[in-house]
Short mmCIF file of C-alpha atoms in Angstrom, two decimals:
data_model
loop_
_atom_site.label_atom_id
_atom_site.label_comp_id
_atom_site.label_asym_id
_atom_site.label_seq_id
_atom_site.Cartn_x
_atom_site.Cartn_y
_atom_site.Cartn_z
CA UNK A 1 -0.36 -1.13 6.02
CA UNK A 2 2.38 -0.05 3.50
CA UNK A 3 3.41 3.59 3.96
CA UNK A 4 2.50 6.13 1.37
CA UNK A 5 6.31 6.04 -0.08
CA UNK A 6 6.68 2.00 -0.15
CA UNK A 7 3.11 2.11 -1.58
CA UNK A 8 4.23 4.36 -4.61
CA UNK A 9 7.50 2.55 -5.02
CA UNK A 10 5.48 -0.73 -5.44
CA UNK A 11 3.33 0.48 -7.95
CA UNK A 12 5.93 2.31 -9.99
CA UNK A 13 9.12 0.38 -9.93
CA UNK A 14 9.47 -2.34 -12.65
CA UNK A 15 12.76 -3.14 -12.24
CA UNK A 16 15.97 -2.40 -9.81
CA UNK A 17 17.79 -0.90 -13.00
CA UNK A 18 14.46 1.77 -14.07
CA UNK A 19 14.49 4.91 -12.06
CA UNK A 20 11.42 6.25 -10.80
CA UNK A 21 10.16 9.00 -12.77
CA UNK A 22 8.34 11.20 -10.44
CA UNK A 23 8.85 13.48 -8.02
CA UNK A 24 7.90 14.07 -3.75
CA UNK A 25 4.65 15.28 -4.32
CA UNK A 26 3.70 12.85 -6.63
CA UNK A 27 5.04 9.85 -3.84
CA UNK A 28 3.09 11.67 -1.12
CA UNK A 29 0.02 11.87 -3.24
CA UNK A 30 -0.50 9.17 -5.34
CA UNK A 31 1.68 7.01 -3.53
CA UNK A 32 -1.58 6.55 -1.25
CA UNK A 33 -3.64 4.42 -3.41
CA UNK A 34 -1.33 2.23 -4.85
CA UNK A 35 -1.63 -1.06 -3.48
CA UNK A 36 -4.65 -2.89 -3.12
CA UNK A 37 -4.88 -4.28 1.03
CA UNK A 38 -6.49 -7.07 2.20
CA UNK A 39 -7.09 -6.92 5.87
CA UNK A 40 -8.04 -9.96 7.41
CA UNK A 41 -7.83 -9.10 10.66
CA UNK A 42 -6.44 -5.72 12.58
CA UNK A 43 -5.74 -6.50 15.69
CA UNK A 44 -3.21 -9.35 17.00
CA UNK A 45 -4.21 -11.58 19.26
CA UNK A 46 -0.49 -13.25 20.49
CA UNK A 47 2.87 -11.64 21.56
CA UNK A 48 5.97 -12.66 19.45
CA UNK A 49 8.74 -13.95 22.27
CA UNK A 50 12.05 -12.91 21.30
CA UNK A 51 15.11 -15.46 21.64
CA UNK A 52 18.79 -14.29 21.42
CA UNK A 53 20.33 -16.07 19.20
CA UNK A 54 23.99 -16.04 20.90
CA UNK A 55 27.01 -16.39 18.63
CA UNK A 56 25.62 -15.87 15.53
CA UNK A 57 23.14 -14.74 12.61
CA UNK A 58 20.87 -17.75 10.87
CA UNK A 59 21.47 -17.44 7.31
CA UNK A 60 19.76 -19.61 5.15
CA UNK A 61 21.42 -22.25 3.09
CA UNK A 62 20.96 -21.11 -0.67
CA UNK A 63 20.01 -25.34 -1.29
CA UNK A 64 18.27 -25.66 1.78
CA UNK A 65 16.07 -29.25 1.84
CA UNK A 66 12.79 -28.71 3.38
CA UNK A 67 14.14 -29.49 6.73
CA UNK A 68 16.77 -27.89 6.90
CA UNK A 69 17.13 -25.41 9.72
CA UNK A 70 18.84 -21.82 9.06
CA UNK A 71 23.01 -22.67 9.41
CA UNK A 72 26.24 -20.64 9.15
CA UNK A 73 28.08 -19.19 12.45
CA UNK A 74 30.44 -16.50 11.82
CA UNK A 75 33.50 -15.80 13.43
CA UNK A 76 36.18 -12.94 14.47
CA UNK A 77 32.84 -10.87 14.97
CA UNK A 78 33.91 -6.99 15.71
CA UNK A 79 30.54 -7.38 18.30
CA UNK A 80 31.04 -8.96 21.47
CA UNK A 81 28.94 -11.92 23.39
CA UNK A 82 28.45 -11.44 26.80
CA UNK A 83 29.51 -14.79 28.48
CA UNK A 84 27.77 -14.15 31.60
CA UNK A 85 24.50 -13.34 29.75
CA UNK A 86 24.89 -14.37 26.47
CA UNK A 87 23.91 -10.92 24.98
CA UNK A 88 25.36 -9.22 22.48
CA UNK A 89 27.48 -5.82 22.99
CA UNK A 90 27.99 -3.37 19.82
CA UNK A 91 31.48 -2.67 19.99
CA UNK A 92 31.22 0.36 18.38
CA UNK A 93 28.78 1.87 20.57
CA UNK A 94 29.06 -0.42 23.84
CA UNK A 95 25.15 -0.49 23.79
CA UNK A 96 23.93 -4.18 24.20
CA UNK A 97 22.07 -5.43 20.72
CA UNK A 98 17.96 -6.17 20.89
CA UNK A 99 18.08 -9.97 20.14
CA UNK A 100 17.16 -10.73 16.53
CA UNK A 101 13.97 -12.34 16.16
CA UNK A 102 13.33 -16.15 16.54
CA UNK A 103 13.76 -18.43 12.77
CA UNK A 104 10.21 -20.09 12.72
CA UNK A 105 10.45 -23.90 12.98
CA UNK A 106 7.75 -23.97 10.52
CA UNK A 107 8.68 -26.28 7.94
CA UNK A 108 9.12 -24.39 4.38
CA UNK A 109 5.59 -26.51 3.41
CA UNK A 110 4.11 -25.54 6.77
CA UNK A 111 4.45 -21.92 5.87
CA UNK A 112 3.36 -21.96 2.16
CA UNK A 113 0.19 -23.95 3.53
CA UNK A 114 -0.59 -21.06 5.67
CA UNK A 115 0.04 -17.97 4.02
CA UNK A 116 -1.47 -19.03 0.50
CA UNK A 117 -5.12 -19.96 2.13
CA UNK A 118 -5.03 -16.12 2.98
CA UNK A 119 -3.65 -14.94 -0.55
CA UNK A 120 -6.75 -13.04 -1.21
CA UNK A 121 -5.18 -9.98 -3.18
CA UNK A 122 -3.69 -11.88 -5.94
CA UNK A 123 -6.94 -14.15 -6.08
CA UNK A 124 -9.49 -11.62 -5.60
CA UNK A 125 -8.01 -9.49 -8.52
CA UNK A 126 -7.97 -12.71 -10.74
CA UNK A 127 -11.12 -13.62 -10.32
CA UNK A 128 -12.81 -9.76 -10.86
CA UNK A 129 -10.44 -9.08 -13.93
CA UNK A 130 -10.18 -12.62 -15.65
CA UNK A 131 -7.32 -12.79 -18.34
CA UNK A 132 -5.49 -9.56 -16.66
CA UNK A 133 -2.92 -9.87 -13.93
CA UNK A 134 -2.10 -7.33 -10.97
CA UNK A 135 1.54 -7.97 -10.99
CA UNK A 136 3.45 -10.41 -13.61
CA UNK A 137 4.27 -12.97 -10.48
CA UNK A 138 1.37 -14.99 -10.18
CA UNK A 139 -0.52 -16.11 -7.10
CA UNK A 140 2.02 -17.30 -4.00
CA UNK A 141 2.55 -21.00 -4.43
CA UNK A 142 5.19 -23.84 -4.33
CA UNK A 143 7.18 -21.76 -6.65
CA UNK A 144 7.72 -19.01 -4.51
CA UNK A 145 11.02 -19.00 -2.08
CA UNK A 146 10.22 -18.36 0.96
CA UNK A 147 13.50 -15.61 1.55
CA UNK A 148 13.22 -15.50 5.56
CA UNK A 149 10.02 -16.90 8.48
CA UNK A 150 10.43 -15.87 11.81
CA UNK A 151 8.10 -16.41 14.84
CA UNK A 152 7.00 -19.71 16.84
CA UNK A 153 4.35 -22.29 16.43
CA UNK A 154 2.07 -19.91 16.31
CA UNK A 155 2.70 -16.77 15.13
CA UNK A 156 4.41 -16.08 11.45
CA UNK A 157 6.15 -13.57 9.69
CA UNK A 158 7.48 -14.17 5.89
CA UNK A 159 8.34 -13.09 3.44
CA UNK A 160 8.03 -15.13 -0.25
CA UNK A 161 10.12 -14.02 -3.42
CA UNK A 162 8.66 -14.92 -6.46
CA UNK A 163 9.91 -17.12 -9.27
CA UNK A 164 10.73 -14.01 -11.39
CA UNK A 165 12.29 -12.37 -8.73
CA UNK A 166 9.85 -9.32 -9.19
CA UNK A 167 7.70 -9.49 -6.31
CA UNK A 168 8.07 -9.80 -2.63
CA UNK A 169 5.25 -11.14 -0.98
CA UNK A 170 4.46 -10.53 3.10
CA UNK A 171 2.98 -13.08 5.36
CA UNK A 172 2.16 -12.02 9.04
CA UNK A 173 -0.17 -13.98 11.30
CA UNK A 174 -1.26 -14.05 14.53
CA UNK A 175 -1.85 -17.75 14.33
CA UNK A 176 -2.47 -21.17 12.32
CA UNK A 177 -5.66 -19.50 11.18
CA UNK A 178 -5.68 -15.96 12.20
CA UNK A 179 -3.94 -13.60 9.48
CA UNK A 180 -3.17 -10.29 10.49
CA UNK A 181 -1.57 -8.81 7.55
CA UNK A 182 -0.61 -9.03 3.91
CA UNK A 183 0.96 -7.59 1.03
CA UNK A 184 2.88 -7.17 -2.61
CA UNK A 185 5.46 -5.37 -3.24
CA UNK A 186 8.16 -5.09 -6.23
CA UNK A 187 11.31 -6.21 -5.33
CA UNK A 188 12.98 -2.63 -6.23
CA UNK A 189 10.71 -1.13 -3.55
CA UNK A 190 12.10 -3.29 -0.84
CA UNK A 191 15.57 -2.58 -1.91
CA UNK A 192 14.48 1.24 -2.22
CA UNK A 193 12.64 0.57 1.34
CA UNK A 194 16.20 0.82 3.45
CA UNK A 195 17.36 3.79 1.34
CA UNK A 196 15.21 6.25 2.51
CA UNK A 197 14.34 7.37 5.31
CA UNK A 198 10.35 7.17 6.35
CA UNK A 199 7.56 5.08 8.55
CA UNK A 200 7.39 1.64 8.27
CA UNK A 201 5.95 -1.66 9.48
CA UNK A 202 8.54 -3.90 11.27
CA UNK A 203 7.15 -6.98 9.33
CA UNK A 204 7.50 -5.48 5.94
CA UNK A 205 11.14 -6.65 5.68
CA UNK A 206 13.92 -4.82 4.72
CA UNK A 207 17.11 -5.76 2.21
CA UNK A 208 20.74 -5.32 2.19
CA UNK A 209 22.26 -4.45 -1.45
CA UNK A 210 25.25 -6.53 -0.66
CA UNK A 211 26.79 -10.18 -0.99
CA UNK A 212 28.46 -11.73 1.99
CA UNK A 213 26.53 -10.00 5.05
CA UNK A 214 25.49 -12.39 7.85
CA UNK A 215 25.01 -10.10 10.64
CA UNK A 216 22.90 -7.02 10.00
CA UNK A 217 22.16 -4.57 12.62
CA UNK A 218 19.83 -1.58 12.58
CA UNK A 219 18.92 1.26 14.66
CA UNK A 220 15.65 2.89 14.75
CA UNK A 221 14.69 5.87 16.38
CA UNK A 222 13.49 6.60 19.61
CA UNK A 223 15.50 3.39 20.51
CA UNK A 224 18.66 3.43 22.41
CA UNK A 225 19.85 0.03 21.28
CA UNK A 226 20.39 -1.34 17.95
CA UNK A 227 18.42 -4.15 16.88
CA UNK A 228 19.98 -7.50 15.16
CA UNK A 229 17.34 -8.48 12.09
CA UNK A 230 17.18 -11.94 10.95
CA UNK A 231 18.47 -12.12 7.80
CA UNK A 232 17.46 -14.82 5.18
CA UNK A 233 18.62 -15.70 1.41
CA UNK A 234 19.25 -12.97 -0.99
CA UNK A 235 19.79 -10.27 1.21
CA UNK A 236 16.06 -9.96 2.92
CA UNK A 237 16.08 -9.26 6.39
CA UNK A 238 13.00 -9.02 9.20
CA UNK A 239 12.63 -7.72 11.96
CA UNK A 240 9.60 -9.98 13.27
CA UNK A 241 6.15 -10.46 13.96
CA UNK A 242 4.75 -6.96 15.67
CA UNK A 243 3.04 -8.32 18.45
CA UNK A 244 -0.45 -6.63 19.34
CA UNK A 245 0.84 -3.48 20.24
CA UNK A 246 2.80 -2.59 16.86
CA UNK A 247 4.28 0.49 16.06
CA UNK A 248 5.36 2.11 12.76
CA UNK A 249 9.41 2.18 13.01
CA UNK A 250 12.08 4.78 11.19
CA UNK A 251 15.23 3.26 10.35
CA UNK A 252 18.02 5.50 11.33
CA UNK A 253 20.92 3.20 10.41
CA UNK A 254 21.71 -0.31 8.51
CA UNK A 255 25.02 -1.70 9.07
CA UNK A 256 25.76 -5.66 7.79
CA UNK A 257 29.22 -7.74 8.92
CA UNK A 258 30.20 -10.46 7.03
CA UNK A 259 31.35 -13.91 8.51
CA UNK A 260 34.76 -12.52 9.38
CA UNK A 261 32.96 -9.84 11.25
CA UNK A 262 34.01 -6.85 8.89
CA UNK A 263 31.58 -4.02 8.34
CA UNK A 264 30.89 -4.41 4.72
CA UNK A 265 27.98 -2.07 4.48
CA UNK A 266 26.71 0.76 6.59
CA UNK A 267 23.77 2.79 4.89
CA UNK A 268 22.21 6.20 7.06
CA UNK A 269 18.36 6.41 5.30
CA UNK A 270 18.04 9.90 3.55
CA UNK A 271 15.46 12.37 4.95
CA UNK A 272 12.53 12.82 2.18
CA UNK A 273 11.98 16.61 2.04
CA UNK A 274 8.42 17.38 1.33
CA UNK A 275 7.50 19.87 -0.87
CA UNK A 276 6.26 22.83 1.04
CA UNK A 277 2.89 22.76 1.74
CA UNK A 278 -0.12 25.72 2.78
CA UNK A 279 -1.89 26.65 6.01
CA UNK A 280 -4.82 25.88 6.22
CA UNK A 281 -6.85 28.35 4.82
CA UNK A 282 -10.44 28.33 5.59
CA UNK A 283 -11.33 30.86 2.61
CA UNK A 284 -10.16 27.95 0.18
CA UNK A 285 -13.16 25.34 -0.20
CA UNK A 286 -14.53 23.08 -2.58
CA UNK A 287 -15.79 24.83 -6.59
CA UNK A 288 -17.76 22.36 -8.24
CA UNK A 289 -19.26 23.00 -11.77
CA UNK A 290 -22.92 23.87 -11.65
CA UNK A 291 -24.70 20.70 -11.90
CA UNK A 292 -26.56 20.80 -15.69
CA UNK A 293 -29.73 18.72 -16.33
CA UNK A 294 -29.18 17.03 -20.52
CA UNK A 295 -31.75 17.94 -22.99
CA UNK A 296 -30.48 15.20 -25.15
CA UNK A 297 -29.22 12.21 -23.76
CA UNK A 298 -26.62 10.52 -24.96
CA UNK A 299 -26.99 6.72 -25.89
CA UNK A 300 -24.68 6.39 -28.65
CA UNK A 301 -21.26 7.70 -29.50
CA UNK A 302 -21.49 11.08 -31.21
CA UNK A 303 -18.24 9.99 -33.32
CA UNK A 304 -19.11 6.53 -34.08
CA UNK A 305 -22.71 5.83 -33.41
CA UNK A 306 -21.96 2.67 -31.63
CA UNK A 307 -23.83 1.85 -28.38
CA UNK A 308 -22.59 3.94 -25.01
CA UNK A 309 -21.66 1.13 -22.42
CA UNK A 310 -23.88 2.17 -19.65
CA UNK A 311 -22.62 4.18 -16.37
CA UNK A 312 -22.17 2.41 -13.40
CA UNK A 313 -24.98 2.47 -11.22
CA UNK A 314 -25.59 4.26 -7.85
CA UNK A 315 -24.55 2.05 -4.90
CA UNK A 316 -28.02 1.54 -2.79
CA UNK A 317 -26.26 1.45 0.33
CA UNK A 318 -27.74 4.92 1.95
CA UNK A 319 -25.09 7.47 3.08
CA UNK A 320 -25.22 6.40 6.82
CA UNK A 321 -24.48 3.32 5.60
CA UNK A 322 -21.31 4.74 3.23
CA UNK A 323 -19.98 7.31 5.96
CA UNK A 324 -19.58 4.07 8.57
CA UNK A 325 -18.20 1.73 6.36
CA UNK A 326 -15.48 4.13 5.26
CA UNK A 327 -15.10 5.32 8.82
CA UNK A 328 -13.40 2.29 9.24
CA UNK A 329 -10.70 2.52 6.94
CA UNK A 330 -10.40 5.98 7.86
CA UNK A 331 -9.31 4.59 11.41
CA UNK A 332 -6.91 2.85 10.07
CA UNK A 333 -5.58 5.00 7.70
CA UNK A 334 -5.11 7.55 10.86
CA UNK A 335 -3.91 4.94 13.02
CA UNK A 336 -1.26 3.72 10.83
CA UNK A 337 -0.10 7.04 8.71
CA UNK A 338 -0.93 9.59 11.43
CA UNK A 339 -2.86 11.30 8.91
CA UNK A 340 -0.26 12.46 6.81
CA UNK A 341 0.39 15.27 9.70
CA UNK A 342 2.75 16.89 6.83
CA UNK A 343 -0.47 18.12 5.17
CA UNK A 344 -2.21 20.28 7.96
CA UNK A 345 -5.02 20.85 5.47
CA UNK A 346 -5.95 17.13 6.08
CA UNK A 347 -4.99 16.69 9.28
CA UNK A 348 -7.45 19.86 10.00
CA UNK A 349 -10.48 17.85 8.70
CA UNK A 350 -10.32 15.48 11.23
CA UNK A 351 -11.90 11.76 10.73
CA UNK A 352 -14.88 11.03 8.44
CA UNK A 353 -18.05 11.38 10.94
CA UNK A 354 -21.86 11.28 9.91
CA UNK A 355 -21.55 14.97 8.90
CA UNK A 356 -19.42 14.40 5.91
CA UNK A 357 -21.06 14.55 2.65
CA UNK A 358 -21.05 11.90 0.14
CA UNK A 359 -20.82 13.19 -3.15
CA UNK A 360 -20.72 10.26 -5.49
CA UNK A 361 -21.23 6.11 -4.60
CA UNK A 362 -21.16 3.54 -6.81
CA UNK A 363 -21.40 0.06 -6.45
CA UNK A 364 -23.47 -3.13 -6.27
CA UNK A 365 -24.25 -4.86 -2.84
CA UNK A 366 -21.09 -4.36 -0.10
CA UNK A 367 -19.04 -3.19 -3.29
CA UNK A 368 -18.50 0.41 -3.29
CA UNK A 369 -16.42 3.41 -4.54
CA UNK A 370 -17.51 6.78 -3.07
CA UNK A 371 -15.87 10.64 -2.79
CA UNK A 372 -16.96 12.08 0.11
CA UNK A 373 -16.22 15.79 1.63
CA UNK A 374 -15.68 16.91 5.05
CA UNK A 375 -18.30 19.85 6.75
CA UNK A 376 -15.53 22.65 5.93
CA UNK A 377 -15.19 21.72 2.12
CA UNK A 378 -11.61 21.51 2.07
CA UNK A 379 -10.83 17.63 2.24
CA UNK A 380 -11.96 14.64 -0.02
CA UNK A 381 -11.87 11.07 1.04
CA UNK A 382 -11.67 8.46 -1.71
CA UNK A 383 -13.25 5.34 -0.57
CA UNK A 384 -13.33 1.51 -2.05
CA UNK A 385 -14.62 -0.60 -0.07
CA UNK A 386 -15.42 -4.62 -1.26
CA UNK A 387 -16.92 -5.89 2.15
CA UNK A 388 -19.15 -4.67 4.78
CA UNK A 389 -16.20 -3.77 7.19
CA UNK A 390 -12.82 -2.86 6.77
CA UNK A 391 -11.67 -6.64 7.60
CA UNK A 392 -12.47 -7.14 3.95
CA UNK A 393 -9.84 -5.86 0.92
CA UNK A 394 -10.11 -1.83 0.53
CA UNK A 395 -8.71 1.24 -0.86
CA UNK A 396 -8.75 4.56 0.99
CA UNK A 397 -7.04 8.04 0.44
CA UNK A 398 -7.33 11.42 1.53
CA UNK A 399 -6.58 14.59 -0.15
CA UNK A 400 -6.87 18.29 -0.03
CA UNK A 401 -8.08 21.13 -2.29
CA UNK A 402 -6.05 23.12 -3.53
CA UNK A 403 -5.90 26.82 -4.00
CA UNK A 404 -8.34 26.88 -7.01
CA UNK A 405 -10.58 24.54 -5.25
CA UNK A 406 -10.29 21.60 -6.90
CA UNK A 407 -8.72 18.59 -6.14
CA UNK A 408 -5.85 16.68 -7.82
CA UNK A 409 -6.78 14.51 -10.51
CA UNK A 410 -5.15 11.41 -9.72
CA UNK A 411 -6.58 8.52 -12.17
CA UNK A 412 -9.28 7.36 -9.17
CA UNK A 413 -12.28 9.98 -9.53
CA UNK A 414 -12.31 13.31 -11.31
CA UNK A 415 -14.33 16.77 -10.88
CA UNK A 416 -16.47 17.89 -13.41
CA UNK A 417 -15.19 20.95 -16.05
CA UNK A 418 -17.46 23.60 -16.03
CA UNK A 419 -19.90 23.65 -18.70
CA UNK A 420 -20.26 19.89 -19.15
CA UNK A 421 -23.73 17.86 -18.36
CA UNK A 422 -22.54 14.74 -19.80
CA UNK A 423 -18.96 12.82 -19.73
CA UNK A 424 -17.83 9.60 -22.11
CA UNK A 425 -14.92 7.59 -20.79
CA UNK A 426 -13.12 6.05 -23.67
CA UNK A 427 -11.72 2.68 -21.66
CA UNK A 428 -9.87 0.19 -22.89
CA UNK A 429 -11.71 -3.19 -23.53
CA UNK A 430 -15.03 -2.12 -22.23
CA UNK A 431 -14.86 0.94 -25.25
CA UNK A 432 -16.74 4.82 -24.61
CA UNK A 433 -18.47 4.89 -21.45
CA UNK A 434 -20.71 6.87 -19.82
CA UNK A 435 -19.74 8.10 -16.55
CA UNK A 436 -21.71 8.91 -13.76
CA UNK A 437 -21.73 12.33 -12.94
CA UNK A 438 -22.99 13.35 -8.93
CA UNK A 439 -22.58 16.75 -7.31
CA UNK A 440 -19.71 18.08 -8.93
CA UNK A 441 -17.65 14.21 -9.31
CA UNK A 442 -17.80 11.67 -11.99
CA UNK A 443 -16.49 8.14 -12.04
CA UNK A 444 -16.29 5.60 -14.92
CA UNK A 445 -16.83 2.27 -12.68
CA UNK A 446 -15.98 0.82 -9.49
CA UNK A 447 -12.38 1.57 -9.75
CA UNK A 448 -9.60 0.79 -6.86
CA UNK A 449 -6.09 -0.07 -6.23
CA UNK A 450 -4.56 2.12 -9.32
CA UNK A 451 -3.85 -1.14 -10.39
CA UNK A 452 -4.20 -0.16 -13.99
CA UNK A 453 -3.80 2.84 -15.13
CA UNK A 454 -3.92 3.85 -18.54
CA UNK A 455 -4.04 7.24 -20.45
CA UNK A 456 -7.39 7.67 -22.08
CA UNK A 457 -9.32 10.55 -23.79
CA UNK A 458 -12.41 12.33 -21.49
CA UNK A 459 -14.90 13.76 -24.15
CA UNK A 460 -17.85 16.11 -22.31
CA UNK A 461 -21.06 17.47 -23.91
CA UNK A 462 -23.45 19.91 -23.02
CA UNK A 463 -26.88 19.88 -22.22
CA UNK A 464 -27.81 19.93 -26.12
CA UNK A 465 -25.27 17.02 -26.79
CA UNK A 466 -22.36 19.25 -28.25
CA UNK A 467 -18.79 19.05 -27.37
CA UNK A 468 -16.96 21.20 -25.09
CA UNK A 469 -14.56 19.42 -23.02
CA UNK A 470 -11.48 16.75 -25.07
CA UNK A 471 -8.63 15.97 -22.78
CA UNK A 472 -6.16 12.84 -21.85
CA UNK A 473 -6.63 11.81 -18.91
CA UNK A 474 -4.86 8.91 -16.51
CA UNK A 475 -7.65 6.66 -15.06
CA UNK A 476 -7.23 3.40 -13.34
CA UNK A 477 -9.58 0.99 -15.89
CA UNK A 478 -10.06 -2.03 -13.50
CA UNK A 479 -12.86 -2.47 -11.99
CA UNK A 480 -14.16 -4.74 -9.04
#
């Protein structure tokens, strides 16, 4: 999966020349539920083999045919190739380079014809939200360039730029028909990917900012030798399928030679700061509003007097049923973000068990959205699920309260205001909507992936039917 940061800098950057608007918390926060991921599988089943590629980098021809192989050999490199073992030796260090991974010999066709049968992000969005679109590119087909493949036979990473040059697209799989992992992401974020320094999947792909490199070599921490990437057309770069026992990586350095062997462009990542964040404090818990029962029920719009669309209904999936599901993608999200460790709040919670309380599920069949709350009432997990296990697509988050003891309201779920027995939803489209309102939490449908959020105005009534809450409010007003 997508780190938290890479996450946010999909969903927010439009283009490489629009800054990004927000600030550290915000990336840490919201940056968690940005990108809808499809799953397929989460566990790889084959090793990559690694093959040095002695005396130079495989660059892509920018006319390539469909059979032509990657080309270009620079010389006068400032690194050295070891004639006795055909290694290469980092001049400036003396340490000997971590072969870049293999170039697929996967025909251009060949790897389109795998990776789009597994496209199920783009297609499952199109299909839920007819006539809308998740991202401007359109679904991965002959259109798309495929930037850089590495792997064998077997075993595939790519990466797929889209017409519009807006969109990267990632391919990894385990085999002809056994995806591992997939994703989106705007071309800015990729660029914005190298430039700063955080956790990241080795198959996500990287990209240099300048013309002319053929060599690129990084270093990542915790290793003591660089590693050459393989570095395709426009700049993209990978560092190659994962194998089965992947690891998150940290770039510490990015340095690219061009095909004189002149550094050309050396880039150090730059440390995030977090925002500083409480101890855990057991004394701060969850304050709901006091659940209140309507007198009068609201079917129509107070304002207009036109029809309510109806709330979404209760999922019928029992809360066993919800806490096991999401236990899933709870794994995951602890296996592959360590739990956000910078937040010791949610860190303290520990994983979703039987004993956490679901507060709110909606949902039809396997679909579900549901906000539950750990035992010590200090952590909320935000769960959207649209299959039975977490092999299927999903959202998942985790937050904390904070000192008031409420929780950030982040466009996903909300908490109820005080005083309020009934909430309308004004959506776009769809029009004023009744929410459904359960143990503190309301929710407007079966939202996920913050894949389009809009600003919209929250009205709440009391038990007789009168107003007392009117706010704006970000919600995401898709729905699967």
């Amino acid at each position: 999966m997508s780190t938290d940061l890479e996450r946010l800098l999909a969903a927010a950057a439009d283009d490489t020349d629009q800054p990004l608007h927000t600030d550290v918390d915000e990336i840490l926060v919201r940056g968690r539920r940005s990108v809808r991921k499809s799953r397929i599988a989460t566990v790889s089943t084959a090793v990559l083999t690694t093959a040095a590629i002695v005396g130079g980098i495989a660059a892509w021809s920018t006319t390539r045919p469909e059979s032509a192989e990657p080309a270009g050999t620079p010389n006068g490199q400032t690194i050295t190739i070891d004639v006795k073992t055909g290694r290469i030796i980092d001049d400036e260090t003396g340490k000997t380079v971590v072969p870049a991974p293999p170039v697929s010999p996967l025909s251009d066709a060949e790897v389109l014809s795998r990776c789009t049968r597994y496209d199920h992000t783009y297609e499952h969005f199109s299909q839920a939200h007819p006539g809308k679109t998740l991202d401007k590119a359109g679904p991965v087909d002959a259109r798309w360039k495929i930037v850089v493949k590495s792997g064998d036979r077997s075993v595939l990473n790519a990466l797929f730029l889209s017409p519009d040059q807006s969109v990267v697209s990632t391919c990894t799989m385990d085999g002809p028909e056994k995806p591992d992992s997939f994703g989106r992401t705007h071309t800015a974020a990729i660029s914005a990917a190298g430039q700063i320094r955080h956790q990241t999947q080795p198959q996500d792909g990287l990209r240099v900012p300048v013309r002319g490199a053929t060599r690129v070599l990084v270093d990542l921490a915790g290793e003591s030798s660089p590693r050459e990437a393989l570095l395709g057309t426009d700049g993209f770069l990978t560092l190659g399928h994962p194998g089965e026992n992947a690891k998150l990586i940290t770039v510490d350095r990015i340095r690219g030679y061009d095909a004189g062997g002149t550094k050309i462009y050396e880039h150090v990542p730059t440390p995030v700061t977090p925002p500083s964040l409480p101890t855990v404090d057991p004394s701060v818990t969850v304050k709901t509003a006091d659940p209140i029962t309507p007198q009068v029920v609201l079917t129509k719009d107070p304002e207009t007097g036109k029809p309510l669309a109806p709330a979404p209904p209760v999922s019928a999936l029992t809360d066993k049923q919800i806490t096991t599901r999401c236990r899933g993608v709870d794994d995951i999200y602890f296996k592959d973000s360590a739990g956000n460790p910078a937040d010791p709040r949610i860190k303290a919670a520990g994983p979703v068990t039987k004993d956490w309380q679901v507060a709110l599920k909606t949902g039809t069949g396997n679909k579900l959205t549901a906000v539950l709350v750990s035992p010590d009432k200090r952590v909320l997990a935000w769960c959207h699920m649209l299959a039975a296990t977490a092999k299927g697509p999903y959202d998942y988050a985790r937050s904390a309260v904070q000192a008031n003891g409420t929780f950030k309201d982040d466009g996903t779920s909300a908490m109820v205001p005080n005083g309020v027995a009934q909430i309308i939803v004004d959506l776009p489209g769809q029009g004023p909507t009744r929410a459904l309102i359960s143990n503190g939490f309301y929710i407007w449908g079966l939202t996920g992936g913050n894949s389009d959020l809009q600003s919209v105005r929250v009205r709440g009534y009391d038990a007789h039917g009168q107003k007392v809450y009117d706010q704006k409010k970000t919600v995401d007003a898709d729905f699967d």
